[in-house]
XYZ file of C-alpha atoms in Angstrom:
657
model
C 5.892 63.512 -9.155
C 4.274 67.070 -9.122
C 5.436 69.720 -6.571
C 3.940 69.697 -3.256
C 2.540 73.360 -3.658
C 1.547 72.632 -6.753
C -1.035 69.814 -5.883
C -4.684 70.909 -6.349
C -5.208 69.914 -2.804
C -2.888 72.650 -1.442
C -2.556 75.079 -4.469
C -5.833 76.296 -4.413
C -6.230 77.027 -0.837
C -3.258 78.963 -0.459
C -4.121 80.842 -3.832
C -7.613 81.499 -2.299
C -5.597 82.681 1.180
C -2.836 84.837 -1.061
C -6.074 86.670 -3.032
C -7.846 87.452 0.460
C -4.830 88.509 2.102
C -4.180 91.051 -0.633
C -7.311 92.419 -0.816
C -7.740 93.045 2.899
C -3.808 94.932 2.356
C -5.155 97.493 -0.308
C -8.173 98.155 2.049
C -5.590 98.879 4.929
C -3.908 100.973 2.502
C -7.263 102.846 1.658
C -7.867 103.638 5.370
C -4.062 103.242 6.515
C -1.612 103.861 3.964
C 1.256 102.885 6.450
C -0.394 99.503 7.816
C -1.519 98.612 4.524
C 2.103 99.188 2.774
C 3.693 97.452 5.787
C 1.195 94.120 5.363
C 2.105 94.017 1.477
C 5.220 93.571 2.480
C 5.344 91.424 4.997
C 2.884 89.057 2.149
C 5.618 89.526 -0.136
C 8.333 88.180 2.220
C 6.023 85.464 3.019
C 5.429 84.660 -0.569
C 9.134 84.998 -1.274
C 9.942 82.349 1.480
C 7.363 79.667 0.548
C 8.844 79.889 -2.937
C 12.064 79.479 -1.962
C 11.049 76.584 0.186
C 9.533 74.824 -2.336
C 12.308 75.476 -4.251
C 14.347 73.520 -1.740
C 12.027 71.032 -1.151
C 12.142 70.632 -4.943
C 15.831 70.138 -4.902
C 15.946 67.876 -1.785
C 13.284 65.581 -3.682
C 14.969 65.052 -6.560
C 18.124 64.173 -4.834
C 16.516 61.734 -2.748
C 14.859 60.203 -5.935
C 18.229 60.103 -7.965
C 19.819 58.348 -4.800
C 17.031 55.917 -3.846
C 16.842 55.114 -7.888
C 20.862 54.479 -7.959
C 20.670 52.337 -4.793
C 17.750 50.157 -6.047
C 19.966 49.345 -9.041
C 23.130 48.587 -7.095
C 20.994 46.643 -4.950
C 19.221 44.625 -7.938
C 22.698 44.502 -9.767
C 23.900 42.708 -6.428
C 20.676 40.478 -6.090
C 20.847 39.729 -9.471
C 24.754 38.255 -8.936
C 25.499 38.258 -5.340
C 22.613 36.645 -3.727
C 22.509 33.291 -2.703
C 19.603 32.351 -5.320
C 20.443 30.695 -8.371
C 18.923 32.478 -11.504
C 19.116 30.639 -15.101
C 17.424 31.845 -18.118
C 17.405 28.990 -21.035
C 16.110 29.376 -24.934
C 13.842 27.075 -26.630
C 16.531 24.200 -27.267
C 17.064 24.276 -23.442
C 20.177 25.715 -23.765
C 21.376 28.212 -21.178
C 21.485 31.740 -22.501
C 22.509 33.419 -19.080
C 23.135 32.301 -15.266
C 24.212 34.072 -12.384
C 27.795 33.519 -11.034
C 25.704 32.251 -7.767
C 24.512 29.048 -9.601
C 27.955 28.775 -11.616
C 29.839 28.020 -8.582
C 27.527 25.792 -7.052
C 28.370 23.763 -9.988
C 31.891 24.318 -9.780
C 31.947 25.764 -13.284
C 33.103 29.053 -14.516
C 30.460 29.827 -16.950
C 27.050 27.973 -18.123
C 26.193 30.011 -20.802
C 25.984 27.868 -23.387
C 25.369 24.409 -22.095
C 22.671 22.241 -22.286
C 19.890 21.784 -19.489
C 20.461 17.755 -19.571
C 24.443 18.842 -18.694
C 23.222 21.086 -15.749
C 20.925 18.182 -14.584
C 19.298 15.445 -16.539
C 15.970 16.157 -14.747
C 15.012 19.604 -15.308
C 14.101 19.478 -18.746
C 11.573 16.642 -18.074
C 10.200 19.059 -15.229
C 9.601 21.737 -17.655
C 7.950 19.731 -20.154
C 5.745 18.194 -17.289
C 4.802 21.681 -16.317
C 5.484 21.022 -12.720
C 5.639 24.593 -10.960
C 8.268 23.835 -8.667
C 10.304 20.661 -7.499
C 13.492 19.513 -5.158
C 16.425 18.449 -7.279
C 19.850 17.845 -5.804
C 23.116 19.878 -7.883
C 26.678 18.503 -6.651
C 25.181 16.988 -3.618
C 23.176 20.144 -2.557
C 19.651 20.023 -2.764
C 17.907 22.681 -4.409
C 14.261 24.105 -4.899
C 13.714 25.078 -8.561
C 10.741 27.291 -9.743
C 9.948 26.969 -13.275
C 8.918 30.547 -14.824
C 7.840 29.008 -18.457
C 6.867 31.988 -20.124
C 10.172 33.975 -19.132
C 12.087 30.547 -19.862
C 13.579 31.426 -16.428
C 14.371 29.122 -13.560
C 15.219 29.959 -9.763
C 17.383 27.898 -7.685
C 17.249 27.941 -3.824
C 19.008 26.055 -1.570
C 17.402 23.810 0.706
C 19.933 21.395 1.625
C 19.448 22.478 5.508
C 16.000 22.080 5.551
C 16.117 18.896 4.158
C 18.713 17.978 6.360
C 16.575 18.768 9.345
C 13.311 17.088 7.367
C 15.343 13.809 7.285
C 16.499 13.860 10.860
C 12.985 14.482 11.906
C 11.943 11.707 9.871
C 14.921 9.242 11.665
C 13.919 10.417 15.100
C 10.112 9.793 14.690
C 9.034 6.825 17.025
C 8.282 3.441 15.827
C 6.152 0.782 17.749
C 6.991 -2.991 17.540
C 5.195 -5.812 19.058
C 6.595 -8.729 18.787
C 4.615 -12.357 19.459
C 6.093 -15.670 19.936
C 3.304 -17.489 17.652
C 3.793 -21.004 18.843
C 4.704 -20.249 22.494
C 1.329 -21.997 24.079
C 1.774 -25.254 21.767
C 5.404 -25.639 21.998
C 5.273 -25.329 26.192
C 2.155 -27.294 26.325
C 3.175 -30.509 28.667
C 6.937 -28.572 29.387
C 7.833 -29.012 33.130
C 8.813 -25.471 34.892
C 12.794 -25.645 34.672
C 12.390 -26.420 30.498
C 9.871 -23.465 30.012
C 12.165 -20.878 32.195
C 15.041 -22.303 30.323
C 13.160 -21.929 27.194
C 11.978 -18.100 28.108
C 15.425 -17.009 29.035
C 16.817 -18.509 25.838
C 14.504 -16.508 23.633
C 15.103 -13.552 25.860
C 18.621 -13.535 25.792
C 18.369 -13.989 21.924
C 15.804 -10.653 21.358
C 17.879 -8.464 24.278
C 21.096 -9.356 22.630
C 19.590 -8.207 19.359
C 17.651 -4.977 20.698
C 21.191 -3.789 22.191
C 23.071 -4.216 18.946
C 20.352 -1.941 16.944
C 19.415 0.582 20.008
C 16.034 -0.950 20.355
C 14.474 -0.836 23.655
C 12.639 -3.876 24.536
C 10.246 -5.052 27.335
C 8.600 -7.982 27.845
C 4.917 -7.762 28.866
C 3.817 -11.533 29.142
C 5.165 -14.692 28.258
C 4.559 -14.390 24.769
C 4.847 -10.698 24.169
C 7.194 -8.029 23.763
C 7.103 -4.528 23.047
C 10.032 -2.327 21.212
C 10.332 1.216 20.763
C 12.388 2.210 17.984
C 12.913 5.054 15.424
C 12.617 5.334 12.191
C 16.789 4.996 11.113
C 16.819 2.024 13.177
C 13.912 0.439 11.532
C 15.615 1.189 8.267
C 18.696 -0.714 9.403
C 16.535 -3.838 10.415
C 14.963 -3.791 6.992
C 18.285 -3.804 5.403
C 19.654 -7.001 7.281
C 15.665 -8.158 6.662
C 15.086 -9.230 10.278
C 17.174 -11.806 10.622
C 15.958 -11.991 14.174
C 13.544 -14.556 13.011
C 15.921 -16.878 11.568
C 17.908 -16.484 14.859
C 15.377 -17.487 17.001
C 13.829 -19.984 14.993
C 17.059 -21.760 14.443
C 18.562 -21.209 18.043
C 15.082 -23.053 19.635
C 15.245 -25.948 16.966
C 18.502 -27.065 18.470
C 16.710 -27.933 21.363
C 13.780 -29.781 19.318
C 11.468 -26.852 20.298
C 11.334 -24.908 17.207
C 9.949 -21.450 18.289
C 8.629 -19.244 15.569
C 8.267 -15.272 16.424
C 5.980 -12.523 14.255
C 6.340 -8.796 14.536
C 3.523 -6.104 14.099
C 4.813 -2.559 13.366
C 3.304 0.640 13.785
C 4.977 3.598 11.856
C 4.204 7.362 10.680
C 1.160 8.307 12.229
C 1.589 11.371 15.062
C 0.109 9.973 18.311
C 1.206 7.124 20.163
C -2.200 5.594 20.641
C -2.314 5.552 16.816
C 1.100 3.605 16.593
C -0.156 1.039 18.823
C -3.351 0.506 16.915
C -0.941 0.358 13.555
C 1.348 -1.997 15.794
C -1.214 -4.212 16.607
C -2.835 -3.900 13.028
C 0.324 -5.167 11.713
C 0.686 -7.919 13.888
C -2.729 -9.233 12.885
C -1.503 -9.198 9.204
C 1.785 -11.417 10.198
C -0.452 -13.612 12.110
C -3.031 -13.995 9.467
C -0.465 -15.070 6.963
C 1.047 -18.139 9.021
C 3.552 -16.208 11.246
C 7.237 -16.188 11.457
C 7.214 -12.532 9.572
C 7.352 -9.274 9.954
C 4.583 -6.840 8.662
C 4.934 -3.089 8.597
C 1.929 -1.226 7.993
C 2.860 2.221 6.002
C 0.660 5.233 6.109
C -0.438 5.321 2.639
C -1.995 1.834 3.797
C 0.836 -0.365 2.441
C 2.444 -3.257 3.731
C 6.064 -4.312 3.490
C 6.737 -7.957 4.509
C 9.627 -10.198 5.606
C 10.547 -13.421 6.589
C 7.276 -15.707 5.923
C 9.606 -18.083 4.416
C 8.494 -21.102 6.349
C 5.024 -23.374 6.205
C 2.654 -22.321 9.259
C 2.617 -24.862 11.775
C -0.336 -27.052 12.121
C -2.067 -26.409 15.257
C -2.462 -29.631 17.734
C -5.731 -28.286 19.334
C -8.999 -27.619 18.107
C -10.032 -25.307 20.768
C -10.035 -22.276 18.354
C -12.344 -24.458 15.811
C -14.739 -24.951 18.634
C -14.775 -21.401 19.908
C -15.494 -20.044 16.325
C -18.020 -22.557 15.898
C -20.189 -21.380 18.696
C -19.586 -17.740 17.868
C -20.680 -18.758 14.365
C -23.786 -20.241 15.661
C -24.471 -17.377 17.448
C -24.525 -15.172 14.433
C -26.032 -17.374 12.156
C -28.924 -17.630 14.876
C -29.126 -13.659 15.100
C -29.653 -13.384 11.366
C -33.026 -14.091 9.027
C -30.940 -15.792 6.362
C -27.640 -16.823 5.030
C -26.070 -16.156 1.784
C -22.531 -17.601 1.532
C -20.209 -16.649 -1.408
C -16.940 -17.830 -2.696
C -14.179 -16.548 -5.358
C -14.801 -16.163 -9.330
C -14.575 -19.196 -11.015
C -14.580 -21.347 -7.768
C -13.154 -24.600 -7.283
C -13.984 -27.512 -5.599
C -13.055 -26.191 -2.674
C -15.013 -23.462 -2.755
C -18.026 -24.957 -3.898
C -17.019 -28.031 -1.081
C -16.923 -25.244 1.905
C -20.279 -23.481 0.610
C -21.959 -26.071 1.012
C -20.650 -27.055 4.387
C -21.423 -23.552 5.412
C -24.978 -23.996 3.965
C -25.192 -27.198 6.299
C -24.130 -24.951 9.193
C -27.141 -22.703 8.697
C -29.957 -25.147 8.380
C -28.143 -26.962 11.531
C -29.674 -23.543 13.150
C -32.913 -23.511 11.470
C -32.080 -20.579 9.001
C -32.563 -20.256 5.682
C -29.283 -20.464 3.536
C -28.573 -20.023 -0.004
C -25.282 -20.092 -1.904
C -24.264 -17.412 -4.984
C -23.322 -19.145 -8.292
C -22.369 -17.194 -11.371
C -23.091 -19.914 -13.684
C -21.062 -18.081 -16.576
C -17.826 -18.747 -14.226
C -17.572 -22.986 -13.899
C -14.880 -25.164 -14.512
C -15.028 -28.540 -15.678
C -14.449 -30.378 -12.467
C -16.748 -28.054 -10.509
C -19.302 -28.723 -13.352
C -19.447 -32.201 -12.608
C -19.914 -32.082 -9.162
C -22.989 -29.353 -9.977
C -24.267 -31.811 -12.173
C -24.508 -34.202 -9.306
C -25.961 -31.784 -6.919
C -28.634 -30.863 -9.938
C -30.290 -34.374 -9.517
C -30.462 -33.678 -5.693
C -33.263 -31.171 -6.330
C -33.185 -29.759 -2.581
C -29.788 -29.170 -2.590
C -29.871 -26.962 -6.126
C -32.705 -25.450 -4.976
C -30.488 -23.319 -2.361
C -28.111 -21.959 -5.324
C -28.777 -18.715 -6.636
C -27.242 -16.052 -8.835
C -25.419 -12.667 -7.933
C -28.619 -11.019 -9.307
C -30.981 -12.990 -7.028
C -28.752 -12.697 -3.641
C -28.851 -9.028 -4.199
C -32.493 -8.437 -4.422
C -33.002 -11.172 -1.010
C -30.476 -9.491 0.986
C -31.822 -7.580 3.869
C -30.237 -5.813 6.688
C -30.597 -8.825 9.000
C -28.702 -11.198 6.131
C -25.612 -12.738 7.034
C -22.780 -13.163 4.022
C -20.283 -15.739 4.807
C -17.385 -15.578 2.424
C -15.389 -18.745 1.719
C -12.038 -19.741 0.319
C -11.049 -15.894 -0.071
C -10.818 -12.626 1.873
C -10.189 -10.072 -0.919
C -13.298 -8.248 -1.780
C -12.206 -7.824 -5.370
C -11.987 -11.844 -5.859
C -15.063 -12.343 -4.497
C -18.401 -13.507 -7.042
C -20.122 -10.174 -6.353
C -18.861 -7.602 -4.726
C -21.760 -5.456 -4.636
C -22.789 -7.937 -1.891
C -20.218 -7.132 0.306
C -21.036 -3.470 0.629
C -24.798 -4.086 0.974
C -24.726 -6.647 3.576
C -23.102 -5.232 7.072
C -22.761 -8.560 8.769
C -19.816 -10.379 6.643
C -18.220 -13.508 8.253
C -14.733 -14.607 6.073
C -13.834 -18.043 6.217
C -10.401 -18.867 4.637
C -6.975 -20.721 4.355
C -5.022 -18.327 2.276
C -2.298 -16.440 3.786
C -3.971 -13.015 4.535
C -2.991 -10.349 1.942
C -3.239 -5.950 2.161
C -6.575 -6.167 0.432
C -9.029 -7.698 3.190
C -12.894 -7.542 3.376
C -13.513 -4.317 5.899
C -15.143 -4.949 9.731
C -16.309 -8.584 9.398
C -17.963 -9.691 12.317
C -15.995 -12.950 12.533
C -12.982 -14.041 10.820
C -11.319 -17.484 10.524
C -8.215 -17.732 8.941
C -5.886 -20.620 9.375
C -2.884 -20.746 6.870
C -1.918 -24.165 8.070
C -5.230 -25.692 7.171
C -5.126 -27.564 3.890
C -8.234 -26.492 2.781
C -11.345 -24.064 3.305
C -13.304 -27.613 3.282
C -11.067 -28.733 5.972
C -11.774 -25.506 8.489
C -15.511 -25.969 7.317
C -15.689 -29.704 8.418
C -14.425 -29.080 11.669
C -16.928 -26.180 12.654
C -19.948 -28.510 11.532
C -18.584 -31.279 13.928
C -19.718 -28.639 16.923
C -22.791 -27.539 15.438
C -26.035 -29.150 16.653
C -26.507 -32.759 15.556
C -30.289 -32.265 15.014
C -29.770 -32.312 11.270
C -27.085 -34.795 9.974
C -24.887 -34.108 6.573
C -26.032 -36.160 3.980
C -23.694 -38.198 1.423
C -23.642 -35.523 -1.388
C -22.870 -32.763 1.022
C -19.846 -34.919 2.894
C -18.442 -35.697 -0.721
C -18.413 -31.956 -2.049
C -16.502 -31.012 1.673
C -14.025 -34.230 0.752
C -13.338 -33.297 -2.764
C -12.608 -29.794 -1.915
C -9.904 -31.283 0.684
C -8.370 -33.653 -1.911
C -8.413 -31.501 -4.937
C -6.399 -28.814 -2.396
C -3.779 -31.173 -1.254
C -3.548 -32.975 -4.340
C -4.793 -36.286 -3.117
C -3.593 -35.531 0.591
C 0.224 -35.155 -0.467
C 0.781 -31.244 0.005
C 0.167 -29.102 2.822
C -1.529 -32.185 4.626
C -1.718 -32.335 8.573
C -3.312 -34.543 10.984
C -6.469 -32.551 11.357
C -6.542 -32.820 7.854
C -6.905 -36.487 7.856
C -9.650 -36.040 11.104
C -11.788 -34.133 8.630
C -11.413 -36.549 5.777
C -11.892 -39.492 8.402
C -15.304 -37.480 9.730
C -16.587 -36.695 6.281
C -16.434 -40.644 5.685
C -17.737 -41.782 8.406
C -20.425 -39.358 7.297
C -20.971 -41.510 3.820
C -18.569 -39.071 1.532
C -18.038 -41.313 -1.883
C -14.210 -41.154 -2.436
C -15.773 -42.906 -6.366
C -17.972 -39.894 -6.638
C -15.035 -37.548 -6.327
C -12.710 -39.499 -8.276
C -15.539 -39.118 -11.193
C -15.742 -35.559 -10.547
C -11.875 -35.025 -10.850
C -11.654 -37.158 -13.979
C -10.707 -35.340 -17.261
C -11.453 -35.657 -21.078
C -8.663 -37.129 -23.718
C -8.642 -33.497 -25.457
C -8.408 -31.599 -22.036
C -5.152 -34.140 -20.955
C -3.493 -33.457 -24.669
C -3.931 -29.741 -24.344
C -2.220 -29.815 -20.687
C 0.357 -32.022 -21.923
C 1.097 -29.381 -25.015
C 1.458 -26.768 -22.355
C 3.981 -29.000 -20.156
C 6.160 -29.872 -23.112
C 7.134 -26.057 -23.439
C 8.911 -26.077 -20.087
C 12.504 -25.359 -19.189
C 14.658 -25.093 -15.966
C 15.910 -21.271 -15.547
C 17.569 -21.222 -12.427
C 18.145 -23.961 -9.232
C 15.336 -25.987 -10.422
C 12.821 -23.917 -11.149
C 10.984 -24.816 -13.863
C 8.689 -22.299 -16.288
C 6.239 -23.193 -19.212
C 4.166 -21.177 -20.960
C 1.523 -21.251 -23.721
C 0.966 -19.675 -26.821
C -0.559 -16.004 -27.162
C -3.349 -17.246 -29.599
C -4.259 -20.234 -27.180
C -6.666 -19.841 -23.825
C -6.654 -22.295 -20.953
C -8.696 -22.447 -17.998
C -7.143 -21.699 -14.300
C -7.660 -25.323 -13.191
C -5.402 -26.632 -16.367
C -2.921 -24.009 -15.697
C -2.610 -24.985 -12.157
C -2.697 -28.709 -12.897
C 0.341 -28.218 -15.339
C 2.284 -26.571 -12.529
C 1.480 -29.794 -10.550
C 2.615 -31.927 -12.613
C 5.863 -30.231 -13.531
C 6.621 -30.229 -9.491
C 6.724 -33.829 -9.716
C 9.847 -33.922 -12.218
C 12.968 -34.768 -11.271
C 15.295 -31.743 -9.872
C 12.243 -29.499 -10.277
C 11.436 -27.792 -6.649
C 9.344 -24.865 -8.047
C 7.062 -24.617 -11.075
C 5.639 -21.656 -12.949
C 3.341 -22.071 -15.901
C 1.667 -18.914 -17.818
C -0.721 -18.512 -20.361
C -3.683 -16.644 -21.408
C -6.671 -17.215 -19.589
C -10.172 -17.542 -21.187
C -10.810 -13.992 -19.671
C -7.774 -12.609 -21.890
C -5.722 -11.889 -18.637
C -2.348 -13.555 -18.381
C -2.547 -16.028 -15.698
C 0.210 -17.673 -13.671
C 0.149 -20.540 -11.665
C 2.862 -21.527 -9.187
C 3.949 -24.324 -7.326
C 6.824 -25.471 -4.978
C 7.743 -28.078 -2.539
C 8.794 -25.718 0.230
C 12.232 -24.451 -0.554
C 10.810 -21.442 -2.634
C 8.436 -19.341 -1.139
C 5.932 -18.951 -4.316
C 3.651 -16.752 -2.559
C 6.158 -14.056 -2.351
C 6.754 -14.125 -5.510
C 3.363 -13.954 -6.704
C 2.670 -11.080 -4.565
C 5.253 -9.295 -5.777
C 3.301 -9.503 -9.719
C -0.217 -8.683 -7.764
C -1.113 -11.927 -6.628
C -1.212 -14.227 -3.511
C -1.563 -17.488 -1.967
C 0.391 -20.311 0.020
C 4.176 -20.739 0.276
C 3.938 -23.781 -1.958
C 0.845 -22.748 -3.782
C 0.375 -19.405 -5.670
C -0.975 -17.577 -8.616
C -1.590 -14.232 -10.296
C -3.085 -12.730 -12.807
C -1.709 -9.581 -15.031
C -4.006 -7.444 -17.346
C -2.992 -5.638 -21.168
C -0.113 -7.827 -21.323
C 1.248 -10.497 -23.604
C 2.976 -13.673 -22.691
C 6.283 -12.723 -23.280
C 5.893 -9.656 -21.018
C 4.617 -11.807 -18.172
C 7.806 -14.002 -18.671
C 10.010 -10.901 -18.441
C 8.298 -9.807 -15.106
C 8.421 -13.196 -13.880
C 11.923 -13.775 -14.292
C 12.763 -10.538 -12.959
C 11.269 -10.952 -9.583
C 12.713 -14.306 -9.451
C 16.037 -13.149 -9.838
C 15.269 -10.857 -6.956
C 13.665 -13.049 -4.658
C 17.267 -15.595 -5.395
C 18.927 -12.728 -4.633
C 17.307 -11.947 -1.524
C 16.529 -8.561 -2.620
C 12.761 -9.086 -3.140
C 10.257 -6.511 -1.228
C 8.509 -9.113 1.179
């Protein structure tokens, strides 16, 4: 660092000043030598003091710099060795070359030198290899934020235990809102006298209040069938560990009085404002009710949904009020549209095709054009026989169009009716769902996480045997100017018969009512049997599939096909149905390769095992007694291994619902 007076900014003006002063002093000597001599002496004295001041300043500056350097060096050493920051150097073999005392003390070790990073914490090396800049890890029950400097092979460890505890405390105390709904309160209390109804209300309120007090939940009844619950995330976590036993408590206690009341709970979590929590809770409740009730739905901030309960069959509603209301609403929507396009799921079954023909009739009854979307490359043998019969009726066959034709004729005023599914990924042509704004969903499956966005009307009844049953009820409330013909009634009846396995599964009184109505309209049961016939080769192939079956645990039968042999989805389902008829079999699973080279699993049960929950864990869905899934990029053996793991989790009670 140059001296203060040696800097050009100060040096040149100072030299100029000395020269000018010397010149003036010389002139004074010439005219007044005494004054001139005095000025020379004064100039010399000033120059001397300037020199001394510069020397003193230089010494002080050198002393200050030397002292500062010492202090900085000392502080640097102390920071390196004593500050509460862990510092570690490692080599190319991920061994510790050096670590400061603070990090060694945190790990209760005298020295870390020479040890492998895997010994320090096994997660560190993968973090380095993944090129992660920073991550939080646990060392000796303390939380550390690790900052990685790869070029210097250097790691910094910052203790964030206190911050993490504050974050956890904040998250634990975040508000959670729950809506508790008594699913079948109106049906159960219909016809009850006031005394018995009051007794039931007191019983349910007492059970819920006891549960709320036990877990620290604020509970308030807002109507005869609805409660509001306020809690926090810590309480919710504890409730999840109990699997929401309150569902069983209410059902079992009320069943003693031959009432069998069930409840559903929708929970909102993870959003910052109370209005958003309320919307999330109501959305979760709608999801729980759409899946048949008697369960808890928790909608997470990332869009995922967790389910608990749902182990009982949805109860059939004895009244048709909802069917009548939906039918009138559908009539209004159809009347406000220029045309109606009906679409089922990929590889449609009898139920999807029959329901589509029923909705086509609804459009015609309201004097609107209707078209059924069908992919000719995705038809199984049973549906093929139905369509062969339809082709003979040239008028009806003219309303069947391909997905490409549907996209061409769709307009802004077109109505899209999706039947027998509610998942956009499963429909025959997903582009139609995106293109058409007016969408109606009619389905009998339990509602899943994936759902068609913003439909105008949703008619989902998990208690129903089939979508054909729901559509038949809707037809009964439509204008009677144009009657259903024999083939249309037969197609609807075929859908009911196939989905109920000839009225043996998921069959309620309203199922027989719908079948009776169709029979009165001319439905031909002999023709239905013709549709359901199979050839000898098909029968033998299914028998070989059943032959591979074995009992896994607790009456669960599993059959699997060969990796190099493909089966259609209908055959897989039929094999599962057949296995369920065997002695001591309470649930059946059939695994095989489908024609699209995905591995399909069909699941059936008699009600003791909820196959829907098992299939949902593998990315599928369905009903409590009837479900399926398809897995891509896997083998029969890998799919079987996944299935066995999920079954074990379910039987142990630890499955994610």
